């Protein structure tokens, strides 16, 4: 699961690069985009593969937790790593923590450049400008999501370096990271008009029809009862 977070960060950067690129160039071929996406996934996939073989013995991990932290994990399902300086662990830690600062900085710069180019563009039709503005809003909101990643990295660093250890701090690392996959698709559904219209016309319309039918049935039932009482 961890490699999905790092891949999401690289994918978000690519989204901003792509949006800025097509403002001044023709859209690249689908094959080119697919190749770029595959290349972006290689570091995350490598992290996934090596991390699958990085766990230490469960008994040794439990003994280390009891000795260093004093937690009672005798009946708990535990997995972990005793030596973070092992190259498999170190690569995962660095790949999860170091890119966030330069990538987030690049995203903010690209967002500013894209907005400036949209304002200065004269040849683009109003409809195209509107579509680009909608997509930019979605990407801008998504650009705020790495804030959760930043705080997750901070809580992990505080615990990993031994500054402070507490179960709430350890839960917070995963809890903060969980907001990202939950909120990221919702931003696209809301800000991208075709997605929003499809949800409104298909899903919400079906819900409204079902609700209206239920209300009409209840009204009819109550009406028949009131009529019988009147007689």
PDB file of C-alpha atoms in Angstrom:
ATOM      1  CA  UNK A   1       0.000   0.000   0.000  1.00  0.00           C
ATOM      2  CA  UNK A   2       2.844   2.416   0.779  1.00  0.00           C
ATOM      3  CA  UNK A   3       4.056   2.521  -2.798  1.00  0.00           C
ATOM      4  CA  UNK A   4       0.633   3.816  -3.900  1.00  0.00           C
ATOM      5  CA  UNK A   5       1.196   7.016  -1.924  1.00  0.00           C
ATOM      6  CA  UNK A   6       4.533   7.718  -3.566  1.00  0.00           C
ATOM      7  CA  UNK A   7       3.115   6.883  -6.996  1.00  0.00           C
ATOM      8  CA  UNK A   8       0.178   9.219  -6.364  1.00  0.00           C
ATOM      9  CA  UNK A   9       2.613  12.039  -5.658  1.00  0.00           C
ATOM     10  CA  UNK A  10       4.509  11.489  -8.928  1.00  0.00           C
ATOM     11  CA  UNK A  11       1.223  11.158 -10.827  1.00  0.00           C
ATOM     12  CA  UNK A  12      -0.013  14.444  -9.401  1.00  0.00           C
ATOM     13  CA  UNK A  13       3.159  16.161 -10.568  1.00  0.00           C
ATOM     14  CA  UNK A  14       2.701  14.666 -14.033  1.00  0.00           C
ATOM     15  CA  UNK A  15      -0.884  15.986 -14.117  1.00  0.00           C
ATOM     16  CA  UNK A  16       0.344  19.534 -13.624  1.00  0.00           C
ATOM     17  CA  UNK A  17       3.166  19.115 -16.141  1.00  0.00           C
ATOM     18  CA  UNK A  18       0.728  17.729 -18.709  1.00  0.00           C
ATOM     19  CA  UNK A  19      -1.770  20.544 -18.174  1.00  0.00           C
ATOM     20  CA  UNK A  20       0.916  23.181 -18.626  1.00  0.00           C
ATOM     21  CA  UNK A  21       2.420  21.428 -21.655  1.00  0.00           C
ATOM     22  CA  UNK A  22      -0.770  21.196 -23.720  1.00  0.00           C
ATOM     23  CA  UNK A  23      -1.440  24.907 -23.323  1.00  0.00           C
ATOM     24  CA  UNK A  24       1.397  25.601 -25.744  1.00  0.00           C
ATOM     25  CA  UNK A  25       1.657  22.330 -27.661  1.00  0.00           C
ATOM     26  CA  UNK A  26      -0.605  19.764 -29.233  1.00  0.00           C
ATOM     27  CA  UNK A  27      -1.661  16.893 -27.004  1.00  0.00           C
ATOM     28  CA  UNK A  28       0.882  14.044 -27.050  1.00  0.00           C
ATOM     29  CA  UNK A  29      -0.062  10.670 -28.454  1.00  0.00           C
ATOM     30  CA  UNK A  30      -1.728   8.161 -26.188  1.00  0.00           C
ATOM     31  CA  UNK A  31       1.231   5.834 -26.569  1.00  0.00           C
ATOM     32  CA  UNK A  32       3.594   8.542 -25.334  1.00  0.00           C
ATOM     33  CA  UNK A  33       1.431   9.237 -22.287  1.00  0.00           C
ATOM     34  CA  UNK A  34       1.228   5.528 -21.455  1.00  0.00           C
ATOM     35  CA  UNK A  35       5.014   5.180 -21.680  1.00  0.00           C
ATOM     36  CA  UNK A  36       5.511   8.162 -19.366  1.00  0.00           C
ATOM     37  CA  UNK A  37       3.030   6.740 -16.845  1.00  0.00           C
ATOM     38  CA  UNK A  38       4.844   3.395 -16.874  1.00  0.00           C
ATOM     39  CA  UNK A  39       8.209   5.103 -16.365  1.00  0.00           C
ATOM     40  CA  UNK A  40       6.776   7.084 -13.455  1.00  0.00           C
ATOM     41  CA  UNK A  41       5.576   3.870 -11.845  1.00  0.00           C
ATOM     42  CA  UNK A  42       8.956   2.110 -11.990  1.00  0.00           C
ATOM     43  CA  UNK A  43      10.398   3.610  -8.736  1.00  0.00           C
ATOM     44  CA  UNK A  44       7.175   2.903  -6.845  1.00  0.00           C
ATOM     45  CA  UNK A  45       6.941  -0.618  -8.241  1.00  0.00           C
ATOM     46  CA  UNK A  46      10.566  -1.254  -7.280  1.00  0.00           C
ATOM     47  CA  UNK A  47       9.750  -0.047  -3.775  1.00  0.00           C
ATOM     48  CA  UNK A  48       6.764  -2.395  -3.651  1.00  0.00           C
ATOM     49  CA  UNK A  49       8.811  -5.424  -4.706  1.00  0.00           C
ATOM     50  CA  UNK A  50      11.744  -4.952  -2.340  1.00  0.00           C
ATOM     51  CA  UNK A  51       9.529  -4.000   0.596  1.00  0.00           C
ATOM     52  CA  UNK A  52       7.643  -7.289   0.279  1.00  0.00           C
ATOM     53  CA  UNK A  53      10.864  -9.076   1.281  1.00  0.00           C
ATOM     54  CA  UNK A  54      11.984  -6.636   3.966  1.00  0.00           C
ATOM     55  CA  UNK A  55       9.990  -7.751   7.022  1.00  0.00           C
ATOM     56  CA  UNK A  56      11.844  -9.272   9.966  1.00  0.00           C
ATOM     57  CA  UNK A  57      10.819 -12.208  12.129  1.00  0.00           C
ATOM     58  CA  UNK A  58       7.544 -11.510  13.951  1.00  0.00           C
ATOM     59  CA  UNK A  59       8.791 -12.843  17.297  1.00  0.00           C
ATOM     60  CA  UNK A  60      11.890 -10.662  17.191  1.00  0.00           C
ATOM     61  CA  UNK A  61       9.826  -7.627  16.262  1.00  0.00           C
ATOM     62  CA  UNK A  62       7.427  -8.230  19.172  1.00  0.00           C
ATOM     63  CA  UNK A  63      10.306  -8.631  21.617  1.00  0.00           C
ATOM     64  CA  UNK A  64      11.847  -5.394  20.376  1.00  0.00           C
ATOM     65  CA  UNK A  65       8.544  -3.530  20.780  1.00  0.00           C
ATOM     66  CA  UNK A  66       8.089  -4.784  24.335  1.00  0.00           C
ATOM     67  CA  UNK A  67      11.679  -3.924  25.222  1.00  0.00           C
ATOM     68  CA  UNK A  68      11.827  -0.435  23.702  1.00  0.00           C
ATOM     69  CA  UNK A  69       8.243   0.801  23.956  1.00  0.00           C
ATOM     70  CA  UNK A  70       6.650  -1.345  26.638  1.00  0.00           C
ATOM     71  CA  UNK A  71       3.580  -2.193  24.546  1.00  0.00           C
ATOM     72  CA  UNK A  72       1.719  -5.441  25.177  1.00  0.00           C
ATOM     73  CA  UNK A  73       1.602  -7.004  21.702  1.00  0.00           C
ATOM     74  CA  UNK A  74       1.417 -10.648  22.720  1.00  0.00           C
ATOM     75  CA  UNK A  75      -1.981 -11.141  21.056  1.00  0.00           C
ATOM     76  CA  UNK A  76      -1.539  -8.574  18.299  1.00  0.00           C
ATOM     77  CA  UNK A  77      -0.726  -9.058  14.622  1.00  0.00           C
ATOM     78  CA  UNK A  78       2.634  -7.348  14.223  1.00  0.00           C
ATOM     79  CA  UNK A  79       5.046  -6.788  11.362  1.00  0.00           C
ATOM     80  CA  UNK A  80       8.030  -4.507  11.198  1.00  0.00           C
ATOM     81  CA  UNK A  81      11.719  -3.955  10.667  1.00  0.00           C
ATOM     82  CA  UNK A  82      14.495  -4.019  13.212  1.00  0.00           C
ATOM     83  CA  UNK A  83      17.142  -2.239  11.164  1.00  0.00           C
ATOM     84  CA  UNK A  84      16.108   0.795   9.131  1.00  0.00           C
ATOM     85  CA  UNK A  85      19.605   1.007   7.638  1.00  0.00           C
ATOM     86  CA  UNK A  86      19.011  -2.108   5.586  1.00  0.00           C
ATOM     87  CA  UNK A  87      19.057  -0.930   1.961  1.00  0.00           C
ATOM     88  CA  UNK A  88      15.535  -2.198   1.255  1.00  0.00           C
ATOM     89  CA  UNK A  89      14.119  -0.303   4.212  1.00  0.00           C
ATOM     90  CA  UNK A  90      16.225   2.789   3.633  1.00  0.00           C
ATOM     91  CA  UNK A  91      15.165   3.068  -0.010  1.00  0.00           C
ATOM     92  CA  UNK A  92      11.504   2.865   0.998  1.00  0.00           C
ATOM     93  CA  UNK A  93      11.885   5.477   3.734  1.00  0.00           C
ATOM     94  CA  UNK A  94      13.763   7.902   1.499  1.00  0.00           C
ATOM     95  CA  UNK A  95      11.385   7.406  -1.421  1.00  0.00           C
ATOM     96  CA  UNK A  96       8.406   8.054   0.846  1.00  0.00           C
ATOM     97  CA  UNK A  97       9.765  11.108   2.658  1.00  0.00           C
ATOM     98  CA  UNK A  98      12.294  13.040   0.550  1.00  0.00           C
ATOM     99  CA  UNK A  99      10.345  13.745  -2.694  1.00  0.00           C
ATOM    100  CA  UNK A 100       7.448  15.515  -0.983  1.00  0.00           C
ATOM    101  CA  UNK A 101       9.234  18.879  -0.617  1.00  0.00           C
ATOM    102  CA  UNK A 102      10.650  19.297  -4.161  1.00  0.00           C
ATOM    103  CA  UNK A 103       7.570  17.769  -5.798  1.00  0.00           C
ATOM    104  CA  UNK A 104       5.172  19.972  -3.854  1.00  0.00           C
ATOM    105  CA  UNK A 105       7.268  23.036  -4.701  1.00  0.00           C
ATOM    106  CA  UNK A 106       7.233  22.101  -8.391  1.00  0.00           C
ATOM    107  CA  UNK A 107       3.447  21.622  -8.278  1.00  0.00           C
ATOM    108  CA  UNK A 108       2.892  25.086  -6.838  1.00  0.00           C
ATOM    109  CA  UNK A 109       5.209  26.652  -9.432  1.00  0.00           C
ATOM    110  CA  UNK A 110       3.488  24.818 -12.299  1.00  0.00           C
ATOM    111  CA  UNK A 111       0.083  25.850 -10.997  1.00  0.00           C
ATOM    112  CA  UNK A 112       1.119  29.501 -10.983  1.00  0.00           C
ATOM    113  CA  UNK A 113       2.630  29.274 -14.475  1.00  0.00           C
ATOM    114  CA  UNK A 114      -0.472  27.538 -15.832  1.00  0.00           C
ATOM    115  CA  UNK A 115      -2.816  30.147 -14.389  1.00  0.00           C
ATOM    116  CA  UNK A 116      -0.680  32.954 -15.823  1.00  0.00           C
ATOM    117  CA  UNK A 117      -0.710  31.320 -19.246  1.00  0.00           C
ATOM    118  CA  UNK A 118      -4.477  30.843 -19.153  1.00  0.00           C
ATOM    119  CA  UNK A 119      -5.009  34.520 -18.345  1.00  0.00           C
ATOM    120  CA  UNK A 120      -2.661  35.629 -21.121  1.00  0.00           C
ATOM    121  CA  UNK A 121      -4.071  33.271 -23.769  1.00  0.00           C
ATOM    122  CA  UNK A 122      -6.066  35.132 -26.438  1.00  0.00           C
ATOM    123  CA  UNK A 123      -6.505  32.518 -29.163  1.00  0.00           C
ATOM    124  CA  UNK A 124      -8.225  29.920 -26.987  1.00  0.00           C
ATOM    125  CA  UNK A 125     -12.024  29.816 -27.134  1.00  0.00           C
ATOM    126  CA  UNK A 126     -14.056  30.662 -24.068  1.00  0.00           C
ATOM    127  CA  UNK A 127     -15.278  27.078 -23.818  1.00  0.00           C
ATOM    128  CA  UNK A 128     -11.713  25.743 -23.837  1.00  0.00           C
ATOM    129  CA  UNK A 129     -10.678  28.294 -21.232  1.00  0.00           C
ATOM    130  CA  UNK A 130     -13.599  27.254 -19.069  1.00  0.00           C
ATOM    131  CA  UNK A 131     -12.669  23.574 -19.336  1.00  0.00           C
ATOM    132  CA  UNK A 132      -9.046  24.295 -18.516  1.00  0.00           C
ATOM    133  CA  UNK A 133     -10.099  26.431 -15.555  1.00  0.00           C
ATOM    134  CA  UNK A 134     -12.267  23.601 -14.205  1.00  0.00           C
ATOM    135  CA  UNK A 135      -9.465  21.083 -14.502  1.00  0.00           C
ATOM    136  CA  UNK A 136      -7.069  23.537 -12.911  1.00  0.00           C
ATOM    137  CA  UNK A 137      -9.415  23.935  -9.950  1.00  0.00           C
ATOM    138  CA  UNK A 138      -9.480  20.178  -9.498  1.00  0.00           C
ATOM    139  CA  UNK A 139      -5.698  19.970  -9.701  1.00  0.00           C
ATOM    140  CA  UNK A 140      -5.324  22.909  -7.325  1.00  0.00           C
ATOM    141  CA  UNK A 141      -7.476  21.253  -4.692  1.00  0.00           C
ATOM    142  CA  UNK A 142      -5.584  18.019  -5.235  1.00  0.00           C
ATOM    143  CA  UNK A 143      -2.376  19.981  -4.762  1.00  0.00           C
ATOM    144  CA  UNK A 144      -3.527  20.762  -1.234  1.00  0.00           C
ATOM    145  CA  UNK A 145      -3.792  17.065  -0.408  1.00  0.00           C
ATOM    146  CA  UNK A 146      -0.019  16.554   0.036  1.00  0.00           C
ATOM    147  CA  UNK A 147      -0.393  18.590   3.224  1.00  0.00           C
ATOM    148  CA  UNK A 148      -1.766  15.415   4.795  1.00  0.00           C
ATOM    149  CA  UNK A 149       1.278  13.586   3.453  1.00  0.00           C
ATOM    150  CA  UNK A 150       3.583  16.191   4.998  1.00  0.00           C
ATOM    151  CA  UNK A 151       2.028  15.771   8.440  1.00  0.00           C
ATOM    152  CA  UNK A 152       2.111  11.983   8.068  1.00  0.00           C
ATOM    153  CA  UNK A 153       5.842  12.178   7.334  1.00  0.00           C
ATOM    154  CA  UNK A 154       6.342  14.462  10.341  1.00  0.00           C
ATOM    155  CA  UNK A 155       4.550  12.096  12.723  1.00  0.00           C
ATOM    156  CA  UNK A 156       6.548   9.172  11.340  1.00  0.00           C
ATOM    157  CA  UNK A 157       9.839  11.043  11.711  1.00  0.00           C
ATOM    158  CA  UNK A 158       9.055  12.056  15.287  1.00  0.00           C
ATOM    159  CA  UNK A 159       8.391   8.451  16.248  1.00  0.00           C
ATOM    160  CA  UNK A 160      11.175   6.906  14.160  1.00  0.00           C
ATOM    161  CA  UNK A 161      13.871   9.173  15.579  1.00  0.00           C
ATOM    162  CA  UNK A 162      12.638   8.564  19.114  1.00  0.00           C
ATOM    163  CA  UNK A 163      11.608  12.125  19.930  1.00  0.00           C
ATOM    164  CA  UNK A 164       8.217  10.969  21.184  1.00  0.00           C
ATOM    165  CA  UNK A 165       6.339   7.677  21.101  1.00  0.00           C
ATOM    166  CA  UNK A 166       2.638   7.221  21.660  1.00  0.00           C
ATOM    167  CA  UNK A 167      -0.014   4.968  20.079  1.00  0.00           C
ATOM    168  CA  UNK A 168      -1.999   8.014  18.915  1.00  0.00           C
ATOM    169  CA  UNK A 169       1.049   9.386  17.122  1.00  0.00           C
ATOM    170  CA  UNK A 170       1.606   6.055  15.411  1.00  0.00           C
ATOM    171  CA  UNK A 171      -2.039   5.791  14.351  1.00  0.00           C
ATOM    172  CA  UNK A 172      -1.916   9.384  13.092  1.00  0.00           C
ATOM    173  CA  UNK A 173       0.705   8.509  10.479  1.00  0.00           C
ATOM    174  CA  UNK A 174      -1.636   6.116   8.690  1.00  0.00           C
ATOM    175  CA  UNK A 175      -4.787   8.096   9.449  1.00  0.00           C
ATOM    176  CA  UNK A 176      -3.433  11.274   7.863  1.00  0.00           C
ATOM    177  CA  UNK A 177      -2.260   9.358   4.825  1.00  0.00           C
ATOM    178  CA  UNK A 178      -5.686   7.760   4.413  1.00  0.00           C
ATOM    179  CA  UNK A 179      -7.311  11.117   3.676  1.00  0.00           C
ATOM    180  CA  UNK A 180      -5.428  11.328   0.370  1.00  0.00           C
ATOM    181  CA  UNK A 181      -6.997   8.363  -1.504  1.00  0.00           C
ATOM    182  CA  UNK A 182     -10.378   9.267  -0.015  1.00  0.00           C
ATOM    183  CA  UNK A 183     -10.428  12.942  -1.053  1.00  0.00           C
ATOM    184  CA  UNK A 184      -8.489  12.799  -4.323  1.00  0.00           C
ATOM    185  CA  UNK A 185     -11.211  11.175  -6.487  1.00  0.00           C
ATOM    186  CA  UNK A 186     -13.915  13.302  -4.858  1.00  0.00           C
ATOM    187  CA  UNK A 187     -12.220  16.471  -6.087  1.00  0.00           C
ATOM    188  CA  UNK A 188     -12.303  15.196  -9.665  1.00  0.00           C
ATOM    189  CA  UNK A 189     -15.948  14.155  -9.359  1.00  0.00           C
ATOM    190  CA  UNK A 190     -16.885  17.610  -8.124  1.00  0.00           C
ATOM    191  CA  UNK A 191     -14.747  19.969 -10.205  1.00  0.00           C
ATOM    192  CA  UNK A 192     -14.656  18.152 -13.557  1.00  0.00           C
ATOM    193  CA  UNK A 193     -17.992  18.983 -15.166  1.00  0.00           C
ATOM    194  CA  UNK A 194     -18.554  15.762 -17.200  1.00  0.00           C
ATOM    195  CA  UNK A 195     -18.041  13.675 -14.067  1.00  0.00           C
ATOM    196  CA  UNK A 196     -20.292  15.941 -12.024  1.00  0.00           C
ATOM    197  CA  UNK A 197     -23.065  15.878 -14.628  1.00  0.00           C
ATOM    198  CA  UNK A 198     -22.910  12.101 -14.945  1.00  0.00           C
ATOM    199  CA  UNK A 199     -23.242  11.658 -11.180  1.00  0.00           C
ATOM    200  CA  UNK A 200     -26.068  14.186 -11.002  1.00  0.00           C
ATOM    201  CA  UNK A 201     -27.995  12.836 -13.994  1.00  0.00           C
ATOM    202  CA  UNK A 202     -27.449   9.128 -13.409  1.00  0.00           C
ATOM    203  CA  UNK A 203     -26.853   8.402  -9.741  1.00  0.00           C
ATOM    204  CA  UNK A 204     -28.658  11.281  -8.041  1.00  0.00           C
ATOM    205  CA  UNK A 205     -31.518  11.118 -10.544  1.00  0.00           C
ATOM    206  CA  UNK A 206     -32.074   7.447  -9.725  1.00  0.00           C
ATOM    207  CA  UNK A 207     -31.989   8.268  -6.018  1.00  0.00           C
ATOM    208  CA  UNK A 208     -34.532  11.060  -6.454  1.00  0.00           C
ATOM    209  CA  UNK A 209     -36.859   8.812  -8.458  1.00  0.00           C
ATOM    210  CA  UNK A 210     -36.674   6.122  -5.793  1.00  0.00           C
ATOM    211  CA  UNK A 211     -37.308   8.669  -3.037  1.00  0.00           C
ATOM    212  CA  UNK A 212     -40.251  10.243  -4.877  1.00  0.00           C
ATOM    213  CA  UNK A 213     -41.827   6.835  -5.484  1.00  0.00           C
ATOM    214  CA  UNK A 214     -41.507   5.997  -1.792  1.00  0.00           C
ATOM    215  CA  UNK A 215     -43.077   9.306  -0.803  1.00  0.00           C
ATOM    216  CA  UNK A 216     -45.966   8.865  -3.245  1.00  0.00           C
ATOM    217  CA  UNK A 217     -46.678   5.375  -1.935  1.00  0.00           C
ATOM    218  CA  UNK A 218     -46.743   6.604   1.653  1.00  0.00           C
ATOM    219  CA  UNK A 219     -48.987   9.519   0.697  1.00  0.00           C
ATOM    220  CA  UNK A 220     -51.386   7.205  -1.120  1.00  0.00           C
ATOM    221  CA  UNK A 221     -51.496   4.866   1.842  1.00  0.00           C
ATOM    222  CA  UNK A 222     -52.207   7.656   4.283  1.00  0.00           C
ATOM    223  CA  UNK A 223     -54.751   9.148   1.916  1.00  0.00           C
ATOM    224  CA  UNK A 224     -56.686   5.895   1.704  1.00  0.00           C
ATOM    225  CA  UNK A 225     -56.702   5.635   5.487  1.00  0.00           C
ATOM    226  CA  UNK A 226     -57.997   9.162   5.871  1.00  0.00           C
ATOM    227  CA  UNK A 227     -60.698   8.516   3.261  1.00  0.00           C
ATOM    228  CA  UNK A 228     -61.902   5.411   5.061  1.00  0.00           C
ATOM    229  CA  UNK A 229     -62.091   7.348   8.312  1.00  0.00           C
ATOM    230  CA  UNK A 230     -64.153  10.050   6.643  1.00  0.00           C
ATOM    231  CA  UNK A 231     -66.794   7.536   5.589  1.00  0.00           C
TER     232      UNK A 231
END
